[in-house]
Amino acid sequence: MKKLVLPLLLLCASGLTLGALALLYNLPLDTRDRSPAQPIPFSHKLHAGDYQIDCRFCHRHAESGPVAGIPDVALCRSCHEHIATEKATIVQLKGYWERAEPIPWLRLHQLPDHVYFTHVMHLRAQIDCRYCHGEVRTMVQMRRVASLKMGWCLNCHRDNQASIDCWTCHI
Amino acid sequence: MTTEAKDIRWGMVIDLDRCTGCGACVTACQAENNIALTDQQGFAQGRNLQWLRIERYWEGEFPHVRARFLPMLCQHCDDAPCEPVCPVYASYHTAEGLNGQVYNRCVGTRYCANNCPYAVRVFNFTDPSWPEPLEQQLSPDITVRSRGVMEKCSFCIQRIRRGKEEAKLENRGLRDGEVQPACAQTCPPGAISFGNLDDPNSRVARMARSPRRFRLFEDLGTEPSVIYLKGGGHEHPG
């Protein structure tokens, strides 16, 4: 009986280690809500889908810099001064404008520390917005589609012969 | 002068006869790369975080003494002693001759710093902090390294990245002198030059062919990418 104790203990320990590693590998990078309720129920389906507004009309900095950017209240207002002015959500939007407050949008796509990502270079490589952000045109409430894990980035970089040098992204 | 050389091997030339030891490069490096400040106690313990430091030497006998200065930074060795000792491959060599350090891979064994003959790798013994209002000047391009991570000069990789991106967006090659690390940009007497050593017409390549050149601890065979120039000026007759 005593002979069996040590092998059994070792077996248990290695099993636990393997289980923990498998769990760590499969856990999502970002455990926050994938589709949280935003302060204003903005519908991408209505704007980008039904009305065919280009992504870059609102996310203006995608073409010129690392961050695509969230439009300021002034840009929302520039249309909504004339369009759907009576709707409850637009009245809510105007409230932010009158109080000179930014809208506290919740960020969905947050990259971990030590990751350098730039939108403009990916647009230059003609990667469609949908490739990472999913079918935004059909989303009434925006949700995160991609895992944003390193392996997911690397797969695409390998397929497109983009650089897989560590310092390309980790600076 | 444009460099359209296909391959890049980054290198730096430091003219010691121009260096006045003012320390502007040290400050610029500290600000550009979000390097935490070290207090008096940290310095006393030898735990100062500096990617670039000025070494001071006294030359001659009293009363004919003069100070010589040597900016010491990561030499980005071609045959770097720090790279093979890292157990997690956080220290690695890039295709462009840079000696890379991947902070999110580093587990803080400090083997690399112990194997570095130039003592230019620094370790975060404490969580970084900045007295107010200095935390406002942190660069958003770089993540602040946390406690337990080894860090070092990267030849301002964020500036190299940006320079390359700008060149690519304009569909051209990098121009000589387009990419400058913070130290080279700041140096008041222009002692520090940075560029592509593989392009024979670049400023650094021409300077690197000077008979005044030397590299630190050349006998160790580390093949540094930083080349120093010294002597032969009017203050060194003969």
Short mmCIF file of C-alpha atoms in Angstrom, two decimals:
data_model
loop_
_atom_site.label_atom_id
_atom_site.label_comp_id
_atom_site.label_asym_id
_atom_site.label_seq_id
_atom_site.Cartn_x
_atom_site.Cartn_y
_atom_site.Cartn_z
CA MET A 1 0.00 0.00 0.00
CA LYS A 2 2.76 2.41 0.96
CA LYS A 3 4.43 1.84 -2.38
CA LEU A 4 1.39 3.24 -4.17
CA VAL A 5 1.17 6.54 -2.25
CA LEU A 6 4.00 8.37 -4.00
CA PRO A 7 3.04 7.43 -7.59
CA LEU A 8 -0.59 8.33 -6.86
CA LEU A 9 0.43 11.70 -5.42
CA LEU A 10 2.62 12.40 -8.45
CA LEU A 11 -0.20 11.43 -10.78
CA CYS A 12 -2.60 13.76 -8.97
CA ALA A 13 -0.10 16.63 -9.03
CA SER A 14 0.67 16.28 -12.73
CA GLY A 15 -3.04 15.93 -13.52
CA LEU A 16 -3.82 19.12 -11.61
CA THR A 17 -0.99 20.98 -13.34
CA LEU A 18 -2.15 19.86 -16.76
CA GLY A 19 -5.74 20.80 -15.93
CA ALA A 20 -4.68 24.25 -14.71
CA LEU A 21 -2.61 24.83 -17.87
CA ALA A 22 -5.48 23.76 -20.10
CA LEU A 23 -7.82 26.08 -18.22
CA LEU A 24 -5.36 29.00 -18.50
CA TYR A 25 -4.96 28.37 -22.22
CA ASN A 26 -8.68 28.35 -22.89
CA LEU A 27 -9.73 31.21 -20.63
CA PRO A 28 -10.68 34.34 -22.55
CA LEU A 29 -8.18 37.19 -22.52
CA ASP A 30 -10.84 39.67 -21.61
CA THR A 31 -13.41 38.42 -19.13
CA ARG A 32 -15.56 41.55 -19.21
CA ASP A 33 -19.03 41.57 -20.71
CA ARG A 34 -18.83 41.08 -24.48
CA SER A 35 -21.85 43.19 -25.14
CA PRO A 36 -22.52 45.64 -22.31
CA ALA A 37 -25.40 48.13 -22.35
CA GLN A 38 -24.07 51.50 -23.47
CA PRO A 39 -25.13 54.84 -21.90
CA ILE A 40 -27.08 55.60 -25.08
CA PRO A 41 -28.53 52.58 -26.94
CA PHE A 42 -26.72 53.44 -30.17
CA SER A 43 -27.54 51.01 -32.96
CA HIS A 44 -24.79 50.18 -35.43
CA LYS A 45 -27.39 48.25 -37.44
CA LEU A 46 -29.37 51.44 -38.03
CA HIS A 47 -26.42 53.68 -38.86
CA ALA A 48 -23.95 51.40 -40.62
CA GLY A 49 -26.46 48.80 -41.86
CA ASP A 50 -29.69 50.50 -42.87
CA TYR A 51 -28.28 53.94 -43.67
CA GLN A 52 -24.96 52.64 -45.08
CA ILE A 53 -22.80 55.20 -43.28
CA ASP A 54 -19.13 54.33 -43.75
CA CYS A 55 -17.32 53.17 -40.57
CA ARG A 56 -14.69 55.83 -41.11
CA PHE A 57 -17.20 58.66 -41.18
CA CYS A 58 -17.45 58.39 -37.40
CA HIS A 59 -14.26 56.46 -36.51
CA ARG A 60 -12.19 59.11 -38.25
CA HIS A 61 -8.71 58.42 -36.96
CA ALA A 62 -8.51 54.85 -38.26
CA GLU A 63 -7.09 56.19 -41.52
CA SER A 64 -4.37 58.26 -39.95
CA GLY A 65 -3.25 56.76 -36.67
CA PRO A 66 -3.13 53.87 -34.25
CA VAL A 67 -6.53 54.45 -32.61
CA ALA A 68 -9.74 54.52 -34.65
CA GLY A 69 -11.38 56.88 -32.19
CA ILE A 70 -14.90 57.34 -30.91
CA PRO A 71 -16.73 60.33 -32.40
CA ASP A 72 -17.20 63.34 -30.17
CA VAL A 73 -20.65 64.59 -29.22
CA ALA A 74 -20.32 67.42 -31.76
CA LEU A 75 -20.16 64.93 -34.62
CA CYS A 76 -23.29 63.09 -33.42
CA ARG A 77 -25.03 66.42 -32.99
CA SER A 78 -24.05 67.69 -36.44
CA CYS A 79 -26.48 65.17 -37.93
CA HIS A 80 -28.98 64.92 -35.11
CA GLU A 81 -29.68 68.61 -34.99
CA HIS A 82 -31.90 67.87 -37.97
CA ILE A 83 -32.52 64.13 -37.91
CA ALA A 84 -34.90 62.34 -35.50
CA THR A 85 -34.76 65.26 -33.09
CA GLU A 86 -37.82 64.16 -31.11
CA LYS A 87 -36.68 60.64 -30.23
CA ALA A 88 -35.97 60.01 -26.54
CA THR A 89 -32.39 58.85 -27.17
CA ILE A 90 -31.60 61.94 -29.24
CA VAL A 91 -32.94 64.14 -26.47
CA GLN A 92 -30.59 62.24 -24.17
CA LEU A 93 -27.73 62.92 -26.60
CA LYS A 94 -28.56 66.62 -26.66
CA GLY A 95 -28.44 66.60 -22.87
CA TYR A 96 -24.77 65.59 -23.04
CA TRP A 97 -24.14 68.41 -25.53
CA GLU A 98 -25.87 71.01 -23.36
CA ARG A 99 -24.05 69.88 -20.22
CA ALA A 100 -20.77 69.88 -22.23
CA GLU A 101 -20.09 66.32 -21.08
CA PRO A 102 -18.56 63.48 -23.07
CA ILE A 103 -20.71 60.38 -23.45
CA PRO A 104 -19.27 57.69 -21.14
CA TRP A 105 -19.18 54.95 -23.80
CA LEU A 106 -17.94 51.58 -22.58
CA ARG A 107 -14.89 50.35 -24.41
CA LEU A 108 -15.17 46.85 -25.87
CA HIS A 109 -11.82 46.29 -27.53
CA GLN A 110 -9.05 46.74 -25.01
CA LEU A 111 -5.61 45.38 -25.83
CA PRO A 112 -3.37 44.17 -23.00
CA ASP A 113 -0.29 46.05 -21.85
CA HIS A 114 2.85 46.01 -24.00
CA VAL A 115 0.84 45.58 -27.18
CA TYR A 116 1.26 48.09 -29.97
CA PHE A 117 -1.50 48.02 -32.55
CA THR A 118 -2.13 50.54 -35.26
CA HIS A 119 -5.31 50.78 -37.33
CA VAL A 120 -3.79 52.70 -40.21
CA MET A 121 -1.29 49.99 -41.17
CA HIS A 122 -4.04 47.35 -41.15
CA LEU A 123 -6.26 49.51 -43.36
CA ARG A 124 -3.29 49.98 -45.68
CA ALA A 125 -2.99 46.20 -45.90
CA GLN A 126 -6.65 46.22 -46.95
CA ILE A 127 -7.90 44.26 -43.99
CA ASP A 128 -11.65 44.83 -43.88
CA CYS A 129 -13.06 46.22 -40.61
CA ARG A 130 -15.34 43.16 -40.48
CA TYR A 131 -12.37 40.81 -40.28
CA CYS A 132 -11.73 41.83 -36.65
CA HIS A 133 -14.93 43.59 -35.61
CA GLY A 134 -17.44 41.17 -37.12
CA GLU A 135 -20.71 42.00 -38.87
CA VAL A 136 -21.17 45.33 -37.14
CA ARG A 137 -23.82 46.26 -39.73
CA THR A 138 -26.21 43.74 -38.21
CA MET A 139 -25.52 44.50 -34.53
CA VAL A 140 -28.20 46.47 -32.73
CA GLN A 141 -26.07 46.39 -29.60
CA MET A 142 -22.36 46.29 -30.34
CA ARG A 143 -20.50 43.21 -29.17
CA ARG A 144 -16.92 41.99 -29.22
CA VAL A 145 -16.42 39.16 -31.70
CA ALA A 146 -12.68 38.55 -31.80
CA SER A 147 -10.76 36.98 -28.93
CA LEU A 148 -7.87 39.47 -29.35
CA LYS A 149 -5.49 36.74 -28.23
CA MET A 150 -1.93 36.66 -29.52
CA GLY A 151 -2.45 33.42 -31.44
CA TRP A 152 -5.37 35.01 -33.26
CA CYS A 153 -3.16 37.95 -34.31
CA LEU A 154 -0.31 35.64 -35.33
CA ASN A 155 -2.51 33.41 -37.50
CA CYS A 156 -3.50 36.37 -39.63
CA HIS A 157 0.04 37.76 -39.69
CA ARG A 158 1.35 34.39 -40.89
CA ASP A 159 -1.37 34.04 -43.54
CA ASN A 160 -0.59 37.49 -44.93
CA GLN A 161 3.20 37.23 -44.62
CA ALA A 162 3.20 40.16 -42.21
CA SER A 163 6.02 40.50 -39.71
CA ILE A 164 5.99 38.12 -36.78
CA ASP A 165 8.98 39.70 -35.09
CA CYS A 166 8.27 40.22 -31.35
CA TRP A 167 9.12 43.92 -31.46
CA THR A 168 6.64 44.56 -34.26
CA CYS A 169 3.82 44.45 -31.74
CA HIS A 170 5.40 44.27 -28.27
CA ILE A 171 7.17 47.51 -27.50
CA MET B 1 21.04 61.81 -48.67
CA THR B 2 18.43 59.09 -48.99
CA THR B 3 18.96 55.52 -48.07
CA GLU B 4 17.07 53.02 -50.13
CA ALA B 5 19.11 50.08 -48.85
CA LYS B 6 16.90 47.05 -48.63
CA ASP B 7 18.40 45.59 -45.49
CA ILE B 8 18.63 47.48 -42.28
CA ARG B 9 21.23 47.08 -39.58
CA TRP B 10 20.73 49.82 -37.04
CA GLY B 11 23.83 51.37 -35.58
CA MET B 12 24.94 54.35 -33.58
CA VAL B 13 28.08 56.44 -33.73
CA ILE B 14 29.07 58.54 -30.71
CA ASP B 15 31.80 61.13 -31.13
CA LEU B 16 33.41 61.37 -27.70
CA ASP B 17 35.34 64.50 -28.66
CA ARG B 18 32.03 66.28 -29.09
CA CYS B 19 30.46 64.95 -25.87
CA THR B 20 30.46 67.54 -23.09
CA GLY B 21 28.89 65.25 -20.51
CA CYS B 22 25.88 67.55 -20.09
CA GLY B 23 23.48 64.64 -19.53
CA ALA B 24 20.74 65.90 -21.87
CA CYS B 25 20.63 62.45 -23.51
CA VAL B 26 20.03 60.81 -20.14
CA THR B 27 17.10 63.09 -19.43
CA ALA B 28 15.67 62.67 -22.92
CA CYS B 29 15.91 58.90 -22.64
CA GLN B 30 14.21 58.94 -19.26
CA ALA B 31 11.33 61.04 -20.57
CA GLU B 32 10.89 59.29 -23.91
CA ASN B 33 10.83 55.75 -22.59
CA ASN B 34 8.73 56.18 -19.44
CA ILE B 35 11.63 55.13 -17.24
CA ALA B 36 10.77 55.34 -13.56
CA LEU B 37 12.65 57.76 -11.35
CA THR B 38 15.02 56.40 -8.74
CA ASP B 39 15.39 58.02 -5.35
CA GLN B 40 18.58 58.54 -3.39
CA GLN B 41 18.28 55.22 -1.59
CA GLY B 42 17.80 53.39 -4.88
CA PHE B 43 20.97 54.92 -6.26
CA ALA B 44 22.86 54.01 -3.10
CA GLN B 45 21.74 50.41 -3.55
CA GLY B 46 22.80 50.41 -7.18
CA ARG B 47 19.21 50.04 -8.32
CA ASN B 48 19.03 53.13 -10.48
CA LEU B 49 16.92 52.79 -13.60
CA GLN B 50 18.85 54.36 -16.45
CA TRP B 51 18.99 53.00 -19.96
CA LEU B 52 21.66 55.52 -20.78
CA ARG B 53 24.26 56.86 -18.39
CA ILE B 54 27.31 59.08 -18.65
CA GLU B 55 30.53 57.47 -17.50
CA ARG B 56 33.09 60.00 -16.26
CA TYR B 57 36.84 59.50 -16.40
CA TRP B 58 39.65 61.74 -15.16
CA GLU B 59 42.61 62.08 -17.48
CA GLY B 60 46.09 63.32 -16.53
CA GLU B 61 47.72 64.31 -13.28
CA PHE B 62 46.86 67.30 -11.12
CA PRO B 63 46.85 70.20 -12.01
CA HIS B 64 46.53 69.17 -15.67
CA VAL B 65 43.38 67.16 -15.21
CA ARG B 66 40.49 66.96 -17.60
CA ALA B 67 37.28 65.05 -17.49
CA ARG B 68 36.33 62.68 -20.29
CA PHE B 69 32.77 61.48 -20.72
CA LEU B 70 31.40 58.34 -22.30
CA PRO B 71 27.67 57.84 -22.86
CA MET B 72 27.02 54.20 -22.05
CA LEU B 73 23.93 52.51 -23.40
CA CYS B 74 22.94 49.07 -24.66
CA GLN B 75 25.50 48.25 -27.34
CA HIS B 76 23.04 46.09 -29.30
CA CYS B 77 25.73 43.48 -29.78
CA ASP B 78 25.59 41.26 -32.83
CA ASP B 79 26.79 38.41 -30.65
CA ALA B 80 25.06 39.46 -27.47
CA PRO B 81 25.95 37.67 -24.22
CA CYS B 82 22.52 38.49 -22.76
CA GLU B 83 20.53 36.60 -25.38
CA PRO B 84 21.49 32.94 -24.98
CA VAL B 85 21.13 32.99 -21.18
CA CYS B 86 17.47 34.04 -21.06
CA PRO B 87 15.42 30.96 -20.10
CA VAL B 88 12.19 32.37 -21.56
CA TYR B 89 13.56 33.98 -24.75
CA ALA B 90 12.57 37.45 -23.59
CA SER B 91 15.91 38.69 -24.80
CA TYR B 92 16.25 38.02 -28.50
CA HIS B 93 17.87 39.35 -31.66
CA THR B 94 15.80 41.09 -34.29
CA ALA B 95 16.45 40.81 -38.02
CA GLU B 96 17.59 44.44 -38.00
CA GLY B 97 20.44 43.83 -35.59
CA LEU B 98 18.66 45.10 -32.52
CA ASN B 99 18.91 43.34 -29.23
CA GLY B 100 15.25 43.02 -28.28
CA GLN B 101 13.68 42.70 -24.89
CA VAL B 102 10.09 41.48 -24.69
CA TYR B 103 8.81 42.80 -21.38
CA ASN B 104 5.65 40.73 -21.21
CA ARG B 105 7.74 37.60 -21.59
CA CYS B 106 10.35 38.54 -18.98
CA VAL B 107 10.08 36.69 -15.68
CA GLY B 108 12.93 38.55 -14.01
CA THR B 109 15.64 35.96 -13.60
CA ARG B 110 18.26 38.71 -14.18
CA TYR B 111 20.63 36.28 -15.93
CA CYS B 112 20.90 38.70 -18.86
CA ALA B 113 22.03 41.63 -16.73
CA ASN B 114 24.58 39.47 -14.99
CA ASN B 115 25.97 38.35 -18.32
CA CYS B 116 26.12 41.83 -19.84
CA PRO B 117 29.71 43.15 -19.82
CA TYR B 118 28.47 46.73 -20.26
CA ALA B 119 26.05 46.66 -17.28
CA VAL B 120 23.36 48.46 -19.22
CA ARG B 121 20.37 46.31 -18.35
CA VAL B 122 18.33 47.59 -15.44
CA PHE B 123 15.89 45.72 -13.27
CA ASN B 124 12.68 47.06 -11.75
CA PHE B 125 13.12 46.22 -8.08
CA THR B 126 10.05 48.27 -7.13
CA ASP B 127 6.86 49.35 -8.82
CA PRO B 128 7.56 52.47 -10.86
CA SER B 129 6.29 55.78 -9.56
CA TRP B 130 6.52 59.41 -10.54
CA PRO B 131 6.06 62.38 -8.22
CA GLU B 132 3.27 64.71 -9.33
CA PRO B 133 3.04 66.21 -11.94
CA LEU B 134 5.67 64.09 -13.72
CA GLU B 135 3.24 61.23 -14.32
CA GLN B 136 1.48 63.57 -16.77
CA GLN B 137 4.39 63.44 -19.20
CA LEU B 138 4.35 59.66 -19.71
CA SER B 139 4.44 58.66 -23.36
CA PRO B 140 1.31 56.79 -24.47
CA ASP B 141 3.35 54.82 -27.03
CA ILE B 142 5.09 52.78 -24.36
CA THR B 143 3.72 50.69 -21.54
CA VAL B 144 5.26 51.31 -18.14
CA ARG B 145 7.20 48.25 -17.04
CA SER B 146 6.10 46.78 -13.73
CA ARG B 147 8.13 45.38 -10.86
CA GLY B 148 10.21 42.31 -11.62
CA VAL B 149 10.94 43.11 -15.26
CA MET B 150 14.32 43.69 -16.86
CA GLU B 151 14.46 46.65 -19.19
CA LYS B 152 17.01 48.28 -21.44
CA CYS B 153 17.68 50.69 -24.29
CA SER B 154 15.73 49.77 -27.42
CA PHE B 155 17.22 52.41 -29.73
CA CYS B 156 13.76 53.97 -29.28
CA ILE B 157 11.95 51.16 -31.09
CA GLN B 158 8.71 53.17 -30.99
CA ARG B 159 10.37 55.87 -33.11
CA ILE B 160 11.78 53.26 -35.48
CA ARG B 161 8.31 51.77 -35.83
CA ARG B 162 6.73 55.14 -36.49
CA GLY B 163 9.40 56.13 -39.01
CA LYS B 164 8.94 52.88 -40.89
CA GLU B 165 5.16 53.26 -40.87
CA GLU B 166 5.33 56.80 -42.19
CA ALA B 167 7.71 55.71 -44.94
CA LYS B 168 5.47 52.79 -45.84
CA LEU B 169 2.36 54.96 -45.99
CA GLU B 170 4.18 57.22 -48.45
CA ASN B 171 5.43 54.16 -50.40
CA ARG B 172 9.11 54.96 -50.05
CA GLY B 173 12.16 53.69 -48.20
CA LEU B 174 13.46 55.17 -44.99
CA ARG B 175 15.57 58.29 -45.42
CA ASP B 176 18.89 58.55 -43.66
CA GLY B 177 18.44 60.45 -40.42
CA GLU B 178 14.67 60.13 -40.52
CA VAL B 179 14.64 57.90 -37.47
CA GLN B 180 16.37 59.34 -34.45
CA PRO B 181 16.38 58.04 -30.91
CA ALA B 182 15.59 60.61 -28.24
CA CYS B 183 19.25 60.83 -27.14
CA ALA B 184 20.51 61.62 -30.65
CA GLN B 185 17.79 64.20 -31.17
CA THR B 186 18.57 65.94 -27.90
CA CYS B 187 22.38 65.95 -27.92
CA PRO B 188 23.32 69.68 -28.09
CA PRO B 189 26.76 69.23 -29.71
CA GLY B 190 25.41 66.51 -32.02
CA ALA B 191 27.73 63.82 -30.71
CA ILE B 192 25.26 60.98 -31.32
CA SER B 193 24.29 59.81 -34.82
CA PHE B 194 21.93 56.98 -35.62
CA GLY B 195 21.21 55.18 -38.85
CA ASN B 196 21.58 52.16 -41.07
CA LEU B 197 25.06 50.61 -41.05
CA ASP B 198 24.20 48.41 -44.04
CA ASP B 199 23.81 51.43 -46.31
CA PRO B 200 27.38 52.47 -47.24
CA ASN B 201 26.25 56.06 -47.92
CA SER B 202 24.47 56.66 -44.61
CA ARG B 203 25.95 59.12 -42.14
CA VAL B 204 26.68 56.45 -39.54
CA ALA B 205 28.30 54.12 -42.07
CA ARG B 206 30.61 56.88 -43.28
CA MET B 207 31.49 57.87 -39.72
CA ALA B 208 32.00 54.23 -38.75
CA ARG B 209 34.78 53.98 -41.33
CA SER B 210 36.75 56.71 -39.53
CA PRO B 211 40.23 55.81 -38.26
CA ARG B 212 39.13 57.32 -34.92
CA ARG B 213 36.67 54.48 -34.35
CA PHE B 214 36.71 52.01 -31.52
CA ARG B 215 34.17 49.77 -29.86
CA LEU B 216 33.89 48.96 -26.19
CA PHE B 217 35.54 45.74 -24.99
CA GLU B 218 36.26 44.72 -28.56
CA ASP B 219 38.32 41.78 -27.31
CA LEU B 220 35.19 40.13 -25.89
CA GLY B 221 33.91 39.53 -29.41
CA THR B 222 30.43 40.86 -28.71
CA GLU B 223 30.42 42.88 -31.97
CA PRO B 224 28.59 45.96 -30.64
CA SER B 225 26.50 48.14 -32.96
CA VAL B 226 27.54 51.28 -31.09
CA ILE B 227 30.75 52.76 -32.43
CA TYR B 228 32.68 55.41 -30.54
CA LEU B 229 35.00 57.97 -32.12
CA LYS B 230 37.88 59.45 -30.18
CA GLY B 231 41.14 61.30 -30.76
CA GLY B 232 42.61 62.86 -33.87
CA GLY B 233 40.92 66.19 -33.37
CA HIS B 234 42.82 69.46 -32.89
CA GLU B 235 43.02 68.81 -29.18
CA HIS B 236 45.04 65.64 -29.80
CA PRO B 237 48.05 66.78 -31.80
CA GLY B 238 49.95 63.89 -33.28
#
